[in-house]
XYZ file of C-alpha atoms in Angstrom:
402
model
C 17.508 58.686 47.258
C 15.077 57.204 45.171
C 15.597 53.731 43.523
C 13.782 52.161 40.599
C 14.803 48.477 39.752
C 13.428 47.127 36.580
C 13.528 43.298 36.524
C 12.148 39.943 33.987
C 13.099 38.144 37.039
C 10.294 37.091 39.731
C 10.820 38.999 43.042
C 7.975 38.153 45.475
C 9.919 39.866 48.570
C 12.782 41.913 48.866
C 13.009 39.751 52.022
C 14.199 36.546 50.150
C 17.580 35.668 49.194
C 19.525 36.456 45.698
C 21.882 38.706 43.705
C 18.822 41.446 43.000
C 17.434 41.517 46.584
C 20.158 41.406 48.293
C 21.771 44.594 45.916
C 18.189 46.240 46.752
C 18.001 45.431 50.858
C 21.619 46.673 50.933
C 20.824 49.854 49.262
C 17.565 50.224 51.782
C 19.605 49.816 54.573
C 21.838 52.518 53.368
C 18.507 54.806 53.857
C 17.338 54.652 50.453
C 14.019 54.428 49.375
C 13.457 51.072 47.141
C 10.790 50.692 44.528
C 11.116 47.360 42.511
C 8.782 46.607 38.845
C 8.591 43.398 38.325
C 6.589 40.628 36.271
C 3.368 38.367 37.544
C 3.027 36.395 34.606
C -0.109 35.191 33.536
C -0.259 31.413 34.660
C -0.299 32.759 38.570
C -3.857 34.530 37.195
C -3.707 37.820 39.320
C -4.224 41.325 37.893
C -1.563 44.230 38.746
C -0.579 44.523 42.207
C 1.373 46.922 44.535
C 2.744 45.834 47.551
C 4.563 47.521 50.316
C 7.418 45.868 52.589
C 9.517 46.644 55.233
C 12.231 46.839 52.768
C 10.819 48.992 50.016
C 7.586 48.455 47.279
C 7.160 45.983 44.842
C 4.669 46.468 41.757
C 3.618 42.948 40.537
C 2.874 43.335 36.666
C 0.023 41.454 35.393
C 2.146 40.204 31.829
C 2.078 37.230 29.372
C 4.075 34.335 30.711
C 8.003 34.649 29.574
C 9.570 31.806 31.449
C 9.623 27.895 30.787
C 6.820 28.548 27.720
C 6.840 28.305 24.535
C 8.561 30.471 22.276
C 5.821 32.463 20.619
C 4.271 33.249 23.991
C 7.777 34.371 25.410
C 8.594 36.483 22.317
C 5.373 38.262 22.351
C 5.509 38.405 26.211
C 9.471 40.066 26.141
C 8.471 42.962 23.631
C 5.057 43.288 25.428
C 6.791 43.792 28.680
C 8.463 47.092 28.303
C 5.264 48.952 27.239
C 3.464 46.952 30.239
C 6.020 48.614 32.683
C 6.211 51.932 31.142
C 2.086 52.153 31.892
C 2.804 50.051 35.210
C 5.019 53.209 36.237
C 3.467 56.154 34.647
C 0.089 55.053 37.071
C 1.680 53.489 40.340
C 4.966 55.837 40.433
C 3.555 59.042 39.335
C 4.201 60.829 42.384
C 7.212 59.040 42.958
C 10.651 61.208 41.486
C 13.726 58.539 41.143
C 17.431 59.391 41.227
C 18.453 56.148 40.218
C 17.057 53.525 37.830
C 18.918 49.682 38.215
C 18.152 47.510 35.723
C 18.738 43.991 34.634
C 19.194 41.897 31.315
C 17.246 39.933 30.220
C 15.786 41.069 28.484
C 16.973 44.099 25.898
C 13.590 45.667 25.421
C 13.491 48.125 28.140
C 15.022 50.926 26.097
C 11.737 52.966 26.391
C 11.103 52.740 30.347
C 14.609 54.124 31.103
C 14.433 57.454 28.615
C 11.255 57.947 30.051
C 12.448 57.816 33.559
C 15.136 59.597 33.005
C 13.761 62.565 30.634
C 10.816 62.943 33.905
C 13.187 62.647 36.976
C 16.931 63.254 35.790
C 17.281 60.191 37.089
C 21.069 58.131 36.457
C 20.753 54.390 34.990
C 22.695 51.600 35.391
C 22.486 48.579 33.808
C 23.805 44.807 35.166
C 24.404 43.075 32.032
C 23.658 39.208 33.340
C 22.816 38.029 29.834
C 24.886 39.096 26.496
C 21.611 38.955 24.248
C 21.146 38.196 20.826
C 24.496 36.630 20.794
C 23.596 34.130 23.094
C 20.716 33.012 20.577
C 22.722 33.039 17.980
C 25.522 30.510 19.735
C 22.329 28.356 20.754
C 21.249 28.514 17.018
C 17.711 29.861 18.471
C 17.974 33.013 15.973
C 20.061 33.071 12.537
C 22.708 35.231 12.266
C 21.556 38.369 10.235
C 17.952 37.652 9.548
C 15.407 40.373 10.361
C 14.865 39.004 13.543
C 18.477 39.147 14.553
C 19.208 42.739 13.167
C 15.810 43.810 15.141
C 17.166 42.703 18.584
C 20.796 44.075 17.798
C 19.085 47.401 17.010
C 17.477 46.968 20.719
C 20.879 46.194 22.262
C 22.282 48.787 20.935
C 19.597 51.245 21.887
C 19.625 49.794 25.961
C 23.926 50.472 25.661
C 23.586 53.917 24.977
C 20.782 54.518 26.994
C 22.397 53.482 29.644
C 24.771 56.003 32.228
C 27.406 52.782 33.217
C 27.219 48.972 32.471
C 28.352 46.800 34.861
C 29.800 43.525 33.953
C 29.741 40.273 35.526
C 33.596 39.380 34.734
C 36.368 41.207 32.959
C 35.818 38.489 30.240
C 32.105 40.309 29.942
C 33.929 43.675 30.042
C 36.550 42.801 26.874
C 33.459 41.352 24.974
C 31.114 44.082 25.200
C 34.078 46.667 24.206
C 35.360 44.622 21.579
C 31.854 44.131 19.929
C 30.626 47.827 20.592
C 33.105 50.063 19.806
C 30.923 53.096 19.492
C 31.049 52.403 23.229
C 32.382 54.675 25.325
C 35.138 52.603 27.790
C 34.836 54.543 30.885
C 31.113 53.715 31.543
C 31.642 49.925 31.379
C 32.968 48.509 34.514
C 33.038 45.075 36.436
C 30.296 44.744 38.727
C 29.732 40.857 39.270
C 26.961 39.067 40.706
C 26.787 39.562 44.108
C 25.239 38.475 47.477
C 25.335 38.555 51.108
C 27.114 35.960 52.669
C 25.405 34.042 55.364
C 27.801 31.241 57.228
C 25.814 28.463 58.472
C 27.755 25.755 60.512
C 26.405 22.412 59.780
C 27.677 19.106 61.784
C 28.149 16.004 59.810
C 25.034 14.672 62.009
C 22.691 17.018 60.428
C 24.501 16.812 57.004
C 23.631 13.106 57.287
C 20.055 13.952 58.525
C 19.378 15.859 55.088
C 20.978 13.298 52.951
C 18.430 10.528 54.879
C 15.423 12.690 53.993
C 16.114 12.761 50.051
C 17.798 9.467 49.491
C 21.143 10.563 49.603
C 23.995 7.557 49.941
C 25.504 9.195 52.710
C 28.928 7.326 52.652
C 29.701 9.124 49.284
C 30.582 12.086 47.973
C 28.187 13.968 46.212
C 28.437 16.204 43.080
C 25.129 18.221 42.440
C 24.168 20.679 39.509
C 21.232 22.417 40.363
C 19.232 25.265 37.991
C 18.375 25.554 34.453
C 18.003 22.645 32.205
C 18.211 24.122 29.073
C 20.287 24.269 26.045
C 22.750 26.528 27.068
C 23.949 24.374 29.657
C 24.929 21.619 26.894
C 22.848 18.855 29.317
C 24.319 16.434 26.791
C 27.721 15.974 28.916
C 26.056 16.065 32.007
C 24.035 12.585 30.829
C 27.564 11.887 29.357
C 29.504 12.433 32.781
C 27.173 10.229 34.653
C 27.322 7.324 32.228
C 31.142 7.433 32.282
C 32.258 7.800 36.290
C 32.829 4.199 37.341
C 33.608 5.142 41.039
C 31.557 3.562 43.877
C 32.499 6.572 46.205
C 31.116 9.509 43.913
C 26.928 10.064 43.568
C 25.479 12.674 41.069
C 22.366 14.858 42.387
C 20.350 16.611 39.771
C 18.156 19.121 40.499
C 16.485 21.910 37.798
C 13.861 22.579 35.548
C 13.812 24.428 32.008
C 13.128 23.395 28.308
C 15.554 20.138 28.601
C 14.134 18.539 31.519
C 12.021 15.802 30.146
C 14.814 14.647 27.916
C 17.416 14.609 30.869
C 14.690 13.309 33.063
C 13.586 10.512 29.658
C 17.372 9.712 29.724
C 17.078 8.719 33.794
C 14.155 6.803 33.630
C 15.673 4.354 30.722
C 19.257 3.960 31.850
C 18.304 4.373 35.928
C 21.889 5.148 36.378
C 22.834 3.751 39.795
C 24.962 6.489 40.454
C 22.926 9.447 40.139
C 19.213 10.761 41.071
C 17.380 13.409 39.025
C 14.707 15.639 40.810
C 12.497 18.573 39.709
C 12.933 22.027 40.668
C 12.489 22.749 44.539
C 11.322 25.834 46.094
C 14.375 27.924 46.748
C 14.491 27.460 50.584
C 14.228 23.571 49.851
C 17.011 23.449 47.437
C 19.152 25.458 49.537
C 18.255 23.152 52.959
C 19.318 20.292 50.123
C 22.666 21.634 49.168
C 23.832 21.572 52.494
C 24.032 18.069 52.327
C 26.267 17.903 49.067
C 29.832 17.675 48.635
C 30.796 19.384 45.295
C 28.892 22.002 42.902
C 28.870 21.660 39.276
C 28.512 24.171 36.604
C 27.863 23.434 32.829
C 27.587 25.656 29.718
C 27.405 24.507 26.365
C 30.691 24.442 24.803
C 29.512 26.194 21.818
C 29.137 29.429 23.467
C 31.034 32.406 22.195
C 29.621 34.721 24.611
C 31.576 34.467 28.307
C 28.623 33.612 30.654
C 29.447 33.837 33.750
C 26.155 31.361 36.072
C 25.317 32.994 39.359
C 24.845 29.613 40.434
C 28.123 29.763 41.615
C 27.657 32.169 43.834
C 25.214 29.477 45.969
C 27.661 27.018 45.804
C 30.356 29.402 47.564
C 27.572 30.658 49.872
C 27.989 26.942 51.440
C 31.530 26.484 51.334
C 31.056 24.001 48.172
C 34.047 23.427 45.847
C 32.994 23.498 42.187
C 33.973 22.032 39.429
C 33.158 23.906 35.998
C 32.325 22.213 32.829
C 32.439 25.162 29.932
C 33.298 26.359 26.245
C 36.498 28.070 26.143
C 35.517 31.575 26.518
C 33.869 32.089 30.164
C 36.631 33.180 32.697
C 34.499 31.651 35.535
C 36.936 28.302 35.562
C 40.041 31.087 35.662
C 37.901 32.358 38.953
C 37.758 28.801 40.704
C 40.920 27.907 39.786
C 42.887 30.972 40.641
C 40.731 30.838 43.837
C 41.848 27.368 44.139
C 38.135 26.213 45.402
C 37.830 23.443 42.413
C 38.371 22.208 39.179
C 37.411 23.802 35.151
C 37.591 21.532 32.470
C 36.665 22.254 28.623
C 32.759 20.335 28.087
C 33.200 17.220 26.156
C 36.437 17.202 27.696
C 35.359 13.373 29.867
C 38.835 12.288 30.792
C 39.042 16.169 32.419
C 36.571 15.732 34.055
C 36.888 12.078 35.350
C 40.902 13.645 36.559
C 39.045 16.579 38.368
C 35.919 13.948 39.787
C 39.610 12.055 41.254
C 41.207 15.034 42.373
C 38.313 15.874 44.819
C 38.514 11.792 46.366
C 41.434 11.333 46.498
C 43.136 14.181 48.760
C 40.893 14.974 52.092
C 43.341 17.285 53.217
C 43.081 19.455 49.785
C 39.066 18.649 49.037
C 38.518 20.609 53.037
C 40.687 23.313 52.187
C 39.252 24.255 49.006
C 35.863 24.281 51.055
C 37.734 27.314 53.107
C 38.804 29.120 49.721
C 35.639 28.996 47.860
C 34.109 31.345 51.421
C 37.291 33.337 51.022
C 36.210 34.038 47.637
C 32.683 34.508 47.695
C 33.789 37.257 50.445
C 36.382 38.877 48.545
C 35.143 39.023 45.105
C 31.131 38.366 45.292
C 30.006 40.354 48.293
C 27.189 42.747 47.751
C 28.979 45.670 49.605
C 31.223 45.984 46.481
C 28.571 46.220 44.140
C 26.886 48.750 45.949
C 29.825 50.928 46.105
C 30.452 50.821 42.420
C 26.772 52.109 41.605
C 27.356 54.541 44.447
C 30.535 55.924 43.604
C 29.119 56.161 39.546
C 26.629 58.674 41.749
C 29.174 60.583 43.194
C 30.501 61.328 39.661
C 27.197 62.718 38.380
């Protein structure tokens, strides 16, 4: 079987780690043939390129840059991209008949690509919704609620839905919102299919755990509570600052590592309080940051609390990759703190909630004995509910239907 994966997100091997590669090195080592469109946005100044792997070919589309820019570039950029794919395609693929397109959002705008894959090849698409757009713009106040920009992007959304043979959601609170704000939709091609890796245990001895911790300034006799990715509005960065300034405890250090259209204030806020407690670095190269968790003690997640829309950050996914418990600062409609919880592998607490989350910050001191087992849960989970197998076999079995 052919597959075509359609992808905003940067994919310079199928070799590295992540919830897209490791779907698409799964699915070549089921014997199928892997053909991956993805973006090369203009700041890395190289035209077009296809490459061929081991695990399946990549085309490298020359387009505008649509990540950490500003918002006219990105906007042009997003609704440039889908015509710069569907010519991408049409000259690289022409030979090429696929039975199965994959695709991811963001963004909305790739309406066009799909019918035309599917009108030439008969070809079944599936979509992983990671990213419930405009409604996420309109929670972050970045678009007003039914201006002509707004209704223009709904018409999009609307337009990728029905193009598209089954949705898969990242959580069954993603499932009940999509449903209960498309009910043109039909039910039985929306399903769960969460974000999803393959687990890789690594056994680390305190020595080397130490080791780390000595090579980026680490306080190694305390616990240490990192949030690492995006920096950025949706997170609500605000209460991060906020959780810092508040937790008094001499045994608890805060580690904060991202990048993304909040950085400079977070990173403005560090350099004029210098919080004893807590060190702020940039983004790091994805084997670097995942050589630094190792070293940490606790993962933390934080959405804004204004959100409406139930996010659900993959980030948690590389926290239970290490055997990290988490502790989950959101708005009240994510189910990702029902997750943890249920899991019992951490802590969710409302953001702006600080006396929650000072309780949680004491529930993982105080008790040894319950901090080390929730580092066995959060494997358990990442195994039973977050292993790419299952995700596989949900696109697969959509196949089978066909």
């Amino acid at each position: 079987m052919n597959v075509l994966f359609l992808t905003m997100a940067r994919i310079g091997s199928l070799e590295d780690r992540g919830v897209y590669t490791d779907l698409l090195r799964k699915f070549h080592d089921e014997g199928h043939n892997v053909f991956v469109v993805t973006p090369m946005e203009r700041r890395e100044n190289k035209k077009t390129t296809l490459v061929k792997e081991k695990g399946g070919v990549i085309l490298n589309i020359q387009t505008l840059n649509i990540q950490k820019t500003n918002i006219i570039e990105k906007g042009i950029g997003t609704l440039a991209i889908e015509y710069q794919f569907l010519r991408g395609i049409k000259k690289y693929f022409s030979d090429v008949s696929f039975d199965l397109i994959i695709y991811s959002t963001p963004p909305i705008t790739f309406s066009k690509v799909i019918s035309f894959v599917k009108k030439r090849d008969n070809a079944y698409s599936y979509l992983l919704l990671k990213d419930i757009f405009p409604q996420n713009a309109i929670d972050m106040k970045m678009l007003k609620e039914g201006s002509l920009l707004h209704k223009f992007f709904l018409k999009k959304e609307q337009k990728l839905y029905k193009v598209s043979d089954s949705i898969g959601c990242m959580s069954e609170a993603n499932k009940k919102f999509v449903l209960i704000h498309n009910p043109s939709l039909n039910s039985e091609k929306v399903e769960v299919n969460p974000n999803s890796i393959s687990p890789l245990e690594l056994f680390q001895t305190e020595e080397e755990k130490n080791t780390i911790k000595k090579k980026y300034g680490l306080p190694i006799d305390k616990k240490v509570f990192v949030y690492g990715g995006n920096l950025g509005k949706p997170q609500g960065v605000d209460f991060v600052m906020e959780t810092i300034a508040a937790t008094k405890r001499e045994d608890v250090f805060f580690l904060v590592i991202g990048s993304g259209t909040e950085y400079n204030r977070v990173k403005k806020w560090f350099d004029i309080e210098q919080p004893k407690n807590a060190m702020m670095m940039k983004g790091l190269p994805k084997d670097d940051y995942e050589f630094l968790l190792r070293a940490c003690d606790v993962g933390m997640l934080f959405l804004h609390k204004d959100f409406t829309i139930p996010n659900f950050p993959s980030r948690l996914l590389s926290y239970l990759d290490i055997k990290l418990p988490v502790l989950a600062a959101t708005d009240p409609n994510t189910d990702v703190g029902l997750v943890i919880e249920n899991a019992e592998c951490g802590y969710w607490i409302l953001s702006g909630d600080q006396k929650a989350m000072q309780d949680s910050i004491n529930k993982f001191c105080d008790n040894e004995e319950n901090y080390l087992q929730m580092k066995e849960n959060a494997w358990k989970l990442l195994l039973t509910e977050f292993h790419v197998d299952f995700s596989y076999e949900l696109i697969k079995k959509r196949l089978k239907h066909v």
